[in-house]
mmCIF file of C-alpha atoms in Angstrom:
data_model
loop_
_atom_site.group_PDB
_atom_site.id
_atom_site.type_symbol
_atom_site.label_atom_id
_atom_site.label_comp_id
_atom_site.label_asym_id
_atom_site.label_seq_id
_atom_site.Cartn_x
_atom_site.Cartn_y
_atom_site.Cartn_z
ATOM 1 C CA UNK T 1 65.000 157.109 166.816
ATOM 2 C CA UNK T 2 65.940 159.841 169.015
ATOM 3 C CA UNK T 3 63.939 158.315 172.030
ATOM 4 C CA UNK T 4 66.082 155.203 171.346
ATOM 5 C CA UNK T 5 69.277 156.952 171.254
ATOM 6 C CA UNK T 6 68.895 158.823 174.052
ATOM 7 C CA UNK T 7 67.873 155.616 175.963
ATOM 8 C CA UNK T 8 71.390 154.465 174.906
ATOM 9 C CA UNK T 9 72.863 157.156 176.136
ATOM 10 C CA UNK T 10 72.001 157.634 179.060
ATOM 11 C CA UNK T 11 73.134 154.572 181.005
ATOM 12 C CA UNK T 12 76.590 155.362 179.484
ATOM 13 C CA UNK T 13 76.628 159.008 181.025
ATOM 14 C CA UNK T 14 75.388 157.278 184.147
ATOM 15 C CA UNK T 15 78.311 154.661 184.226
ATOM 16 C CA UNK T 16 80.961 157.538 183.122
ATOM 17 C CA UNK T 17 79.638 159.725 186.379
ATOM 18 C CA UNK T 18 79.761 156.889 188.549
ATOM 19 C CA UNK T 19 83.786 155.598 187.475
ATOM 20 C CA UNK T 20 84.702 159.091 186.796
ATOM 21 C CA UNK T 21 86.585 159.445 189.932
ATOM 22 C CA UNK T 22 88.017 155.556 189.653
ATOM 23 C CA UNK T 23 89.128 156.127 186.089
ATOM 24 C CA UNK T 24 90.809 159.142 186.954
ATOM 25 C CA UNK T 25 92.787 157.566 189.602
ATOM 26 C CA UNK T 26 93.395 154.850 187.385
ATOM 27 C CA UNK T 27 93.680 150.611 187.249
ATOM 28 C CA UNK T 28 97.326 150.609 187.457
ATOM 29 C CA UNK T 29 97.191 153.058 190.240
ATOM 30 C CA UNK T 30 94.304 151.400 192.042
ATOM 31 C CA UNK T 31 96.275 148.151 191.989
ATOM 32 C CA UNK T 32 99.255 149.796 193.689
ATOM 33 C CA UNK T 33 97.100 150.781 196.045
ATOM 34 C CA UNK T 34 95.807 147.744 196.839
ATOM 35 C CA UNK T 35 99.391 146.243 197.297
ATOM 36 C CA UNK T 36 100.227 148.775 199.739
ATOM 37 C CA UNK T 37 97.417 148.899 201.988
ATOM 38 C CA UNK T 38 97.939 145.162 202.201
ATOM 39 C CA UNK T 39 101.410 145.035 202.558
ATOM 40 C CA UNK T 40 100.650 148.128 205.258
ATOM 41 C CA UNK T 41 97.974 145.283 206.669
ATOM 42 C CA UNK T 42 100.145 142.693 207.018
ATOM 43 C CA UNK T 43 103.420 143.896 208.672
ATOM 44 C CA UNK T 44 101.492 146.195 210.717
ATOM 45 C CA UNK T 45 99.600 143.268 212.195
ATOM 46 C CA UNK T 46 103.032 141.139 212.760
ATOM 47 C CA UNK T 47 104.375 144.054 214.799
ATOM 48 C CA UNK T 48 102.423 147.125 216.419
ATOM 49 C CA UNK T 49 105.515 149.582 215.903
ATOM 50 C CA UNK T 50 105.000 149.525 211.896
ATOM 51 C CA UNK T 51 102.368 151.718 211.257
ATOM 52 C CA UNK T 52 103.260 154.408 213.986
ATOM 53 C CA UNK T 53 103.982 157.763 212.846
ATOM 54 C CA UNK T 54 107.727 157.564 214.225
ATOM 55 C CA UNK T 55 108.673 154.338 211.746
ATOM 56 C CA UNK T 56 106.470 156.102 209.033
ATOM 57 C CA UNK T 57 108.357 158.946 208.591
ATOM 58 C CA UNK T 58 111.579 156.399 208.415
ATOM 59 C CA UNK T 59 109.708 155.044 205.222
ATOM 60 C CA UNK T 60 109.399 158.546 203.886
ATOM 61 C CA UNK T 61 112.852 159.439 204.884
ATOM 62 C CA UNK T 62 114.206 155.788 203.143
ATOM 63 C CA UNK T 63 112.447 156.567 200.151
ATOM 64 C CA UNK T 64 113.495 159.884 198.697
ATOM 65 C CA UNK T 65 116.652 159.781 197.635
ATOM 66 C CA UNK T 66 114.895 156.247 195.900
ATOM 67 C CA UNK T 67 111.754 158.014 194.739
ATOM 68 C CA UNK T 68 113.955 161.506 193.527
ATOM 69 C CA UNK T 69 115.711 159.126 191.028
ATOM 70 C CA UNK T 70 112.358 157.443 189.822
ATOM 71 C CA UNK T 71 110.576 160.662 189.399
ATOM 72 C CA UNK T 72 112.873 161.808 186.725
ATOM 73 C CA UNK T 73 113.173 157.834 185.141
ATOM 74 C CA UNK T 74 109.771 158.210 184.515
ATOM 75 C CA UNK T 75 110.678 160.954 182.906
ATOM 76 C CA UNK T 76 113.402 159.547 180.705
ATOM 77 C CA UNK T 77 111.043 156.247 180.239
ATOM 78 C CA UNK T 78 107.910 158.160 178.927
ATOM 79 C CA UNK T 79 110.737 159.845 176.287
ATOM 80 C CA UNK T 80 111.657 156.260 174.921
ATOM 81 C CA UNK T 81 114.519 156.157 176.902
ATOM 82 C CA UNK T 82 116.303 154.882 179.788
ATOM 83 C CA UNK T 83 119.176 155.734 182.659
ATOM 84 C CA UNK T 84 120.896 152.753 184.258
ATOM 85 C CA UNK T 85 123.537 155.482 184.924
ATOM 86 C CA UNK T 86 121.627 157.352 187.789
ATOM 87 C CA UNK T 87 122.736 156.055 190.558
ATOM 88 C CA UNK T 88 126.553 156.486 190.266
ATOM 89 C CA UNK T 89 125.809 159.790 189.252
ATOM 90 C CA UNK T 90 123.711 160.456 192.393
ATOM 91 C CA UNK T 91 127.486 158.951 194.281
ATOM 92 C CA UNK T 92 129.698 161.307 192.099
ATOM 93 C CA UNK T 93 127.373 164.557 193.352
ATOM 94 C CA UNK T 94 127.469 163.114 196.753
ATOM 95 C CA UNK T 95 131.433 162.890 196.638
ATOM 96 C CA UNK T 96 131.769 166.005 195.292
ATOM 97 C CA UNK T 97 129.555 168.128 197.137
ATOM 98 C CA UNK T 98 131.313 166.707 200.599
ATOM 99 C CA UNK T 99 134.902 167.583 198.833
ATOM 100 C CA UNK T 100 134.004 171.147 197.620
ATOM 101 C CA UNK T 101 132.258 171.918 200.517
ATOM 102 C CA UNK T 102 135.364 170.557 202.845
ATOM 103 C CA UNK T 103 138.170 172.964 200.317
ATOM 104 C CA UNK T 104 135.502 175.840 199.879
ATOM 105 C CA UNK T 105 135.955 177.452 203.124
ATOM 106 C CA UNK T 106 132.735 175.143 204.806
ATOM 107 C CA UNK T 107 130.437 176.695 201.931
ATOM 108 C CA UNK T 108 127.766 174.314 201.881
ATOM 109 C CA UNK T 109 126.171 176.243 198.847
ATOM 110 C CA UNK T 110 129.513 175.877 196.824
ATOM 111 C CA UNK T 111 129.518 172.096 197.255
ATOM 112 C CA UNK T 112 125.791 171.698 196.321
ATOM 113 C CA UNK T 113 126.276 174.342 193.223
ATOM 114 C CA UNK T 114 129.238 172.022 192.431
ATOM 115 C CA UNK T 115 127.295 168.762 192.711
ATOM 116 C CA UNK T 116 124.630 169.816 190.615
ATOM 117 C CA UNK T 117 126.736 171.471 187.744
ATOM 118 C CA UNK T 118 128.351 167.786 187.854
ATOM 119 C CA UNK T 119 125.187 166.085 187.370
ATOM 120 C CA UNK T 120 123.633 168.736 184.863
ATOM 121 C CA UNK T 121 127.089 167.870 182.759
ATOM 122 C CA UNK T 122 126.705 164.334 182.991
ATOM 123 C CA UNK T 123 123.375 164.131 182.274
ATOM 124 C CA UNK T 124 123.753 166.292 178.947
ATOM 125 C CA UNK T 125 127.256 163.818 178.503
ATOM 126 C CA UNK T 126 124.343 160.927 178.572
ATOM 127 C CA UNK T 127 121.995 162.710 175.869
ATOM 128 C CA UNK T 128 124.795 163.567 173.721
ATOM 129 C CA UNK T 129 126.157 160.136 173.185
ATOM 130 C CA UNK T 130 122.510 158.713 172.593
ATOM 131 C CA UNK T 131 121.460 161.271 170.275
ATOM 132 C CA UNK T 132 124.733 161.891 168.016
ATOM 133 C CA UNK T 133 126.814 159.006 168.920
ATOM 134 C CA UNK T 134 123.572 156.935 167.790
ATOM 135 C CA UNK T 135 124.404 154.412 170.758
ATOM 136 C CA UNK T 136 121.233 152.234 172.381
ATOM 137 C CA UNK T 137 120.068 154.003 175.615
ATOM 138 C CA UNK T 138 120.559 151.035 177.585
ATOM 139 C CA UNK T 139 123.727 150.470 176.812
ATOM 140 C CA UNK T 140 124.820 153.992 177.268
ATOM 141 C CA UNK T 141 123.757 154.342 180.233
ATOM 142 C CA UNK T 142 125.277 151.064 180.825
ATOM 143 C CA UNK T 143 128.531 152.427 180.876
ATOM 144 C CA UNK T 144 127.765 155.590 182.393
ATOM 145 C CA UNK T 145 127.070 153.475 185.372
ATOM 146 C CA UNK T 146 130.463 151.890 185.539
ATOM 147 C CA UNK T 147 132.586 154.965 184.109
ATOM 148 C CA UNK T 148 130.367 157.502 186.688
ATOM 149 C CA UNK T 149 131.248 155.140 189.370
ATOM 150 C CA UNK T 150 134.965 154.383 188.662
ATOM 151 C CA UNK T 151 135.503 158.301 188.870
ATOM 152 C CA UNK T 152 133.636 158.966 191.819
ATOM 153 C CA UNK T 153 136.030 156.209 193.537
ATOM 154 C CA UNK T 154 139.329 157.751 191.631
ATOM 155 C CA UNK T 155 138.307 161.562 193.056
ATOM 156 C CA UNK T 156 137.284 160.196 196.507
ATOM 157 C CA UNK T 157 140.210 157.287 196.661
ATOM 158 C CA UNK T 158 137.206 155.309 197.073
ATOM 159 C CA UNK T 159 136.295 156.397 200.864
ATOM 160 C CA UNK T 160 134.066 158.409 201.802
ATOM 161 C CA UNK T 161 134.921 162.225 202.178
ATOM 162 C CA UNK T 162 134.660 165.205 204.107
ATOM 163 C CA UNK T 163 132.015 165.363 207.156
ATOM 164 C CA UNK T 164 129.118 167.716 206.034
ATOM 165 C CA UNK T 165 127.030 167.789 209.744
ATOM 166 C CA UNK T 166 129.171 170.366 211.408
ATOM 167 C CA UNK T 167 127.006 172.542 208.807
ATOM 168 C CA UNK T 168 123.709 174.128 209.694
ATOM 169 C CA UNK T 169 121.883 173.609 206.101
ATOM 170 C CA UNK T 170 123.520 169.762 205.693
ATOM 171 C CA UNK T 171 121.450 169.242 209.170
ATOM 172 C CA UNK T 172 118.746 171.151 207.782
ATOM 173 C CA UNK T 173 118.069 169.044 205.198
ATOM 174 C CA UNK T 174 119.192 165.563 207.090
ATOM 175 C CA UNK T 175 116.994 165.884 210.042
ATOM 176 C CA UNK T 176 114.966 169.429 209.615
ATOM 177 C CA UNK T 177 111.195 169.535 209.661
ATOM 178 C CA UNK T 178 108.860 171.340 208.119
ATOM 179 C CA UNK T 179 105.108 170.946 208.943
ATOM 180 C CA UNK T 180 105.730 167.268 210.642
ATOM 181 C CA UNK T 181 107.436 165.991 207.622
ATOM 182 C CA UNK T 182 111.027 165.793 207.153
ATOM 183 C CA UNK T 183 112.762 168.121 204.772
ATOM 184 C CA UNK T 184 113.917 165.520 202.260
ATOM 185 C CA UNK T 185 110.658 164.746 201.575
ATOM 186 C CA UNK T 186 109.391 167.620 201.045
ATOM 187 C CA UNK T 187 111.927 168.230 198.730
ATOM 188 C CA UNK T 188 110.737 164.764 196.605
ATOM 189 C CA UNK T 189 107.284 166.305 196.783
ATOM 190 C CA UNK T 190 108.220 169.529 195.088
ATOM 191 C CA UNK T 191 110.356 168.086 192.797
ATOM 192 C CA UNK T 192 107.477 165.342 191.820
ATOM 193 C CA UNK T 193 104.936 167.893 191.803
ATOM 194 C CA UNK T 194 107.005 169.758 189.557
ATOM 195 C CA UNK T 195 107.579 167.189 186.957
ATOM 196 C CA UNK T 196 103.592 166.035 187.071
ATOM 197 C CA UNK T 197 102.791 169.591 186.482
ATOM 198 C CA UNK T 198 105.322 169.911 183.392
ATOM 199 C CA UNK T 199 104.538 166.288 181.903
ATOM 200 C CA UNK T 200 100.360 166.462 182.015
ATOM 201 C CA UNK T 201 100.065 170.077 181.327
ATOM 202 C CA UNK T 202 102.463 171.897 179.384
ATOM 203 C CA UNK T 203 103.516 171.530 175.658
ATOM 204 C CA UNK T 204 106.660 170.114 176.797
ATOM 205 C CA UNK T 205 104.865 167.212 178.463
ATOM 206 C CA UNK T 206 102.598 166.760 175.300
ATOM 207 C CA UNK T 207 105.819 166.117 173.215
ATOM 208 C CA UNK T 208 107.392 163.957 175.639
ATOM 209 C CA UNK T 209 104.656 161.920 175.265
ATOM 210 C CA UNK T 210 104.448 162.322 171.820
ATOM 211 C CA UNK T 211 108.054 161.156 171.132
ATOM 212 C CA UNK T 212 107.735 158.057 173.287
ATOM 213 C CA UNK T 213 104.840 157.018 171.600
ATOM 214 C CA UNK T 214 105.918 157.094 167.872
ATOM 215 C CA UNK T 215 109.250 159.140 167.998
ATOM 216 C CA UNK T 216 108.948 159.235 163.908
ATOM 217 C CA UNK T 217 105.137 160.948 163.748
ATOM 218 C CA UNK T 218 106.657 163.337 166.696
ATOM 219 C CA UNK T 219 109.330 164.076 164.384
ATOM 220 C CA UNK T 220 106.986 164.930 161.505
ATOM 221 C CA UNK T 221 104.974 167.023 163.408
ATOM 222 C CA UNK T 222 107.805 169.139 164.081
ATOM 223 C CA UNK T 223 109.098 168.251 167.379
ATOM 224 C CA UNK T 224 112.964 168.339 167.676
ATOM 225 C CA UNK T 225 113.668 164.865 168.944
ATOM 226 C CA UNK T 226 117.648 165.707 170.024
ATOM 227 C CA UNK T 227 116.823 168.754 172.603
ATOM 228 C CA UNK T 228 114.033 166.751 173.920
ATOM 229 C CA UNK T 229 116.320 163.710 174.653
ATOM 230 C CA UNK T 230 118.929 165.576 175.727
ATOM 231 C CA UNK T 231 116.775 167.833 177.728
ATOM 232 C CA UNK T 232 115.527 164.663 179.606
ATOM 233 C CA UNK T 233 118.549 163.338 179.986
ATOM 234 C CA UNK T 234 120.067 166.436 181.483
ATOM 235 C CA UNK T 235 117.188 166.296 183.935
ATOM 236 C CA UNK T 236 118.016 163.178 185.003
ATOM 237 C CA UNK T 237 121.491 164.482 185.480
ATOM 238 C CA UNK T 238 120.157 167.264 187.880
ATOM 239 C CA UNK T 239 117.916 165.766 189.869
ATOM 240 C CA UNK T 240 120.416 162.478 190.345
ATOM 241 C CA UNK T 241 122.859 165.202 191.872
ATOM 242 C CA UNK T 242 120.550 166.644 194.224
ATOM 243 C CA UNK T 243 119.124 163.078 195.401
ATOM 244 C CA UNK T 244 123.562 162.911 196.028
ATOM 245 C CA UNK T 245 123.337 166.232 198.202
ATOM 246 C CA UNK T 246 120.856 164.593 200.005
ATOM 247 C CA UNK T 247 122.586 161.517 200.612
ATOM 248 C CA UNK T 248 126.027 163.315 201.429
ATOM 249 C CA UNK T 249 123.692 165.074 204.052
ATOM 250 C CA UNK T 250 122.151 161.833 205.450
ATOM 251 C CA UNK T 251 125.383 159.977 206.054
ATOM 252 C CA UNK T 252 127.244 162.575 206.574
ATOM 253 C CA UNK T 253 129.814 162.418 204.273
ATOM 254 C CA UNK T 254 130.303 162.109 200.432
ATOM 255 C CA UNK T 255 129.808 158.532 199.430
ATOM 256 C CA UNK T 256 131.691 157.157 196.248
ATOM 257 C CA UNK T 257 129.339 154.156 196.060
ATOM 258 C CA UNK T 258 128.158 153.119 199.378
ATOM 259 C CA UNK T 259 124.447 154.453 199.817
ATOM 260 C CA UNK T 260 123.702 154.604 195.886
ATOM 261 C CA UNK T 261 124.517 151.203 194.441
ATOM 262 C CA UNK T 262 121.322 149.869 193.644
ATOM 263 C CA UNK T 263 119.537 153.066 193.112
ATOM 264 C CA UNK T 264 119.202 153.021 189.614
ATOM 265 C CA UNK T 265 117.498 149.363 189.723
ATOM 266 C CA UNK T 266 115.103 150.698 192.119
ATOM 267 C CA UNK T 267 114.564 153.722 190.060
ATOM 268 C CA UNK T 268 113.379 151.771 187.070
ATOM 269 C CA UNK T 269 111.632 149.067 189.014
ATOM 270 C CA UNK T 270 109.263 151.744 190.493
ATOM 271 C CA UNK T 271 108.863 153.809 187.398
ATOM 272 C CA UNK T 272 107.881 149.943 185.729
ATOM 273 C CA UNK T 273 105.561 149.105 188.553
ATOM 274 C CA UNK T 274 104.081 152.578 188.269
ATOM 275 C CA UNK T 275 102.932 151.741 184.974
ATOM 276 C CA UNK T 276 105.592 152.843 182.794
ATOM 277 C CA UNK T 277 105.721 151.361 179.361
ATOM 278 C CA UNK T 278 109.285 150.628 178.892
ATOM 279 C CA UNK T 279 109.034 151.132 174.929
ATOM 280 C CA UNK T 280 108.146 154.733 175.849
ATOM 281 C CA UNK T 281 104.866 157.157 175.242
ATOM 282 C CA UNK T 282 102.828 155.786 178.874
ATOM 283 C CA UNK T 283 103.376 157.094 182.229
ATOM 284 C CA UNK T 284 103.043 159.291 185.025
ATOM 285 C CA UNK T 285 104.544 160.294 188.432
ATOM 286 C CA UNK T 286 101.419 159.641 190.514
ATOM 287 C CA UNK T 287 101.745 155.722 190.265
ATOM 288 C CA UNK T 288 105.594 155.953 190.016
ATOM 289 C CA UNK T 289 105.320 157.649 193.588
ATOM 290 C CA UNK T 290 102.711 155.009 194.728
ATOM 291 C CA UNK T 291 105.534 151.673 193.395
ATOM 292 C CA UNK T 292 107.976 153.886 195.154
ATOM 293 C CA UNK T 293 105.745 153.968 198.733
ATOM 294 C CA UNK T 294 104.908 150.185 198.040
ATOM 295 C CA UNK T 295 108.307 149.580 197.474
ATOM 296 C CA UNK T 296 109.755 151.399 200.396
ATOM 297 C CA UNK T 297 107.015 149.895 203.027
ATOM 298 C CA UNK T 298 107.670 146.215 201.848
ATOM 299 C CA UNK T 299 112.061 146.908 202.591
ATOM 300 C CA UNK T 300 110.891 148.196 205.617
ATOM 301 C CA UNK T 301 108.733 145.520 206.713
ATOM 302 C CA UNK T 302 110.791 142.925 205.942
ATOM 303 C CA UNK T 303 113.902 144.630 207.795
ATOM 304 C CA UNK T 304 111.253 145.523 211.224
ATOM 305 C CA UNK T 305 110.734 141.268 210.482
ATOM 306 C CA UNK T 306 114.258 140.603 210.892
ATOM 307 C CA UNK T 307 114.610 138.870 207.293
ATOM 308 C CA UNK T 308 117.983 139.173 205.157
ATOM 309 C CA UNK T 309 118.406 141.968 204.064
ATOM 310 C CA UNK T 310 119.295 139.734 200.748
ATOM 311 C CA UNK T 311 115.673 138.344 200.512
ATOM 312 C CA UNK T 312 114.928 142.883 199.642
ATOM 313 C CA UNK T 313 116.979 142.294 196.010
ATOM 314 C CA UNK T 314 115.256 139.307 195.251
ATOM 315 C CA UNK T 315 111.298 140.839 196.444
ATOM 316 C CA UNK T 316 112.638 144.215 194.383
ATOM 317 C CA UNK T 317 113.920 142.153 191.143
ATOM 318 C CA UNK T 318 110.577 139.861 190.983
ATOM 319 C CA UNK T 319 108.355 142.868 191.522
ATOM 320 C CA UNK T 320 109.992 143.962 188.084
ATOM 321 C CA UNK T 321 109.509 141.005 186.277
ATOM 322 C CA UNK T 322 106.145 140.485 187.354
ATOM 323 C CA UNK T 323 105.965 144.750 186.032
ATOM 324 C CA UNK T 324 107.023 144.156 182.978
ATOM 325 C CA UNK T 325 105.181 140.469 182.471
ATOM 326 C CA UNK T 326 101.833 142.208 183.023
ATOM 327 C CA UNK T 327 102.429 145.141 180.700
ATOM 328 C CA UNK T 328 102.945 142.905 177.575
ATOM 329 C CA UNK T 329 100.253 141.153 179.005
ATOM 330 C CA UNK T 330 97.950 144.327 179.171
ATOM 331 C CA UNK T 331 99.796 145.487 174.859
ATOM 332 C CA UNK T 332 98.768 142.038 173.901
ATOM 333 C CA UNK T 333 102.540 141.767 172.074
ATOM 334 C CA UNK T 334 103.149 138.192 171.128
ATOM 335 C CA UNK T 335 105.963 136.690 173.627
ATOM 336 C CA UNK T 336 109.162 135.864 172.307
ATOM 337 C CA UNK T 337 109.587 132.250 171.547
ATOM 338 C CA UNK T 338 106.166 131.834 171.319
ATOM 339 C CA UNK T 339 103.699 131.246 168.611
ATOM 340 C CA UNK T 340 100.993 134.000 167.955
#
């Protein structure tokens, strides 16, 4: 009996040793990866100027402001919740950053101090009117995106403000380099380094994932639901202001809505592609920054190709249907409308 079991055993180690390193990169992720070396294939063969270090770096650089905001919706997903509100609060921090920094005395650290207190308060608004006001995520969110928006424009007049690159650090961190790679994104590595670090090994991460997954059992167990949400949410907030800073210091000036409409649909399209389950509890930032590089080198291929710049919405809005299709796919939920 022991011969036997052992005998069963052993090809099992045998297979675990062998897909240990695939299983700890992951399907989901290994499918990303797939989609970006051939989408890295394909444009590169239709022009020789795509995959040279020069237009790379304009991927990186296109991304981070993109990839900022879906680091910390992966955060908010994995909680059970959800911010359609992040990228007018990423335009509020950008106007107000340019228009502190303009009436400060040219104190770049004022506007940016300003910015993210704006976003930190916005963010905990968000949590706040979730948790006590009992209101659907999505849908408050929903109108954070409209009412964020509609007061950047009323503060700004709805133009842009203030001209930030007469300023050393606004340069800095628009075209500075550190090591080869642009400041920016080293700044969306840290950040996303920071937030893996916090989600797969610390007790906070452990309870994130505990209250996406079954929000009641986390609540038995002790968790406080509320500070967590509102924690997240005020997070969000935060980093959505300093993905603004960054954009006020890539344009040069504070930008009401130009530069971040769209941002929070990309946001949750690569935190959904990276294997995010929408109802909460599943997720991580590794394949949210690999749907965030696959997203990033498919816009930029299709704008070295010359094609509409229209034909980006419609490739960005499939990818997230075909996202979300495959995860009730891989949960084996019955589809609405349809028989069991």
């Amino acid at each position: 009996m022991t011969t036997s079991t052992a005998e069963r055993s052993t090809p099992a180690a045998t297979k675990s040793g062998r897909l240990g390193p695939l299983a700890a990169v992951g399907g989901q992720n290994l499918s990303l990866i797939a989609a970006l070396v051939v989408v890295l294939g394909l444009f590169g063969s239709l022009n020789g100027n795509y995959l040279a270090w020069a237009n790379v770096q304009v991927i990186a650089e296109t991304v981070t402001i993109a990839g900022l905001l879906a680091v910390v919706q992966t955060v908010v997903i994995i909680c059970g919740g959800l911010d359609i509100s992040v990228g007018s609060q990423a335009g509020l921090a950008s106007v107000v950053s340019a228009m502190v920094f303009t009436s400060a005395g040219a104190s770049p650290w004022a506007g940016m101090a300003a910015a993210i207190g704006v976003g930190l308060a916005v963010g905990v608004l968000n949590g706040v009117i979730i948790v006590y006001g009992r209101v659907n995520p999505t849908i408050a969110t929903l109108a954070g995106l409209a009412a964020y928006k509609g007061l950047a424009q009323l503060v700004s007049g709805g133009r842009a403000q203030g001209y930030v690159l007469n300023d050393d650090i606004f340069i800095f961190l628009s075209r500075g380099k550190i090591a080869g790679l642009p400041v920016m994104v080293w700044l969306l590595i840290l950040v996303a380094a920071a937030v893996h670090v916090l989600l797969k090994y610390t007790d906070i991460g452990r309870n994130i994932y505990a209250i996406g997954g079954n929000d009641t059992a986390a609540r038995l167990a002790g968790i406080n639901l509320n500070k967590y949400l509102i924690s997240a949410y005020a997070l969000a907030g935060s980093v959505a202001a300093l993905a603004g800073i960054l954009l006020t210091a890539r344009t040069g000036s504070g930008q009401p809505v130009s530069g971040s409409e769209g941002l929070e649909l990309q946001s949750i399209t690569a935190a959904a592609l990276g294997g995010c389950a929408l109802k909460g509890g599943k997720g991580g930032i590794g394949g949210t920054l690999l749907a965030v590089a696959l997203l990033g080198a498919l816009q930029n291929g299709l704008t070295v190709q010359g094609i509409n710049s229209f034909w980006q919405n419609v490739a960005q809005g499939s990818l997230l249907v075909v996202a979300v299709v495959i995860q009730q796919r891989r949960s084996g939920e019955r589809a609405v409308g349809l028989p069991a």
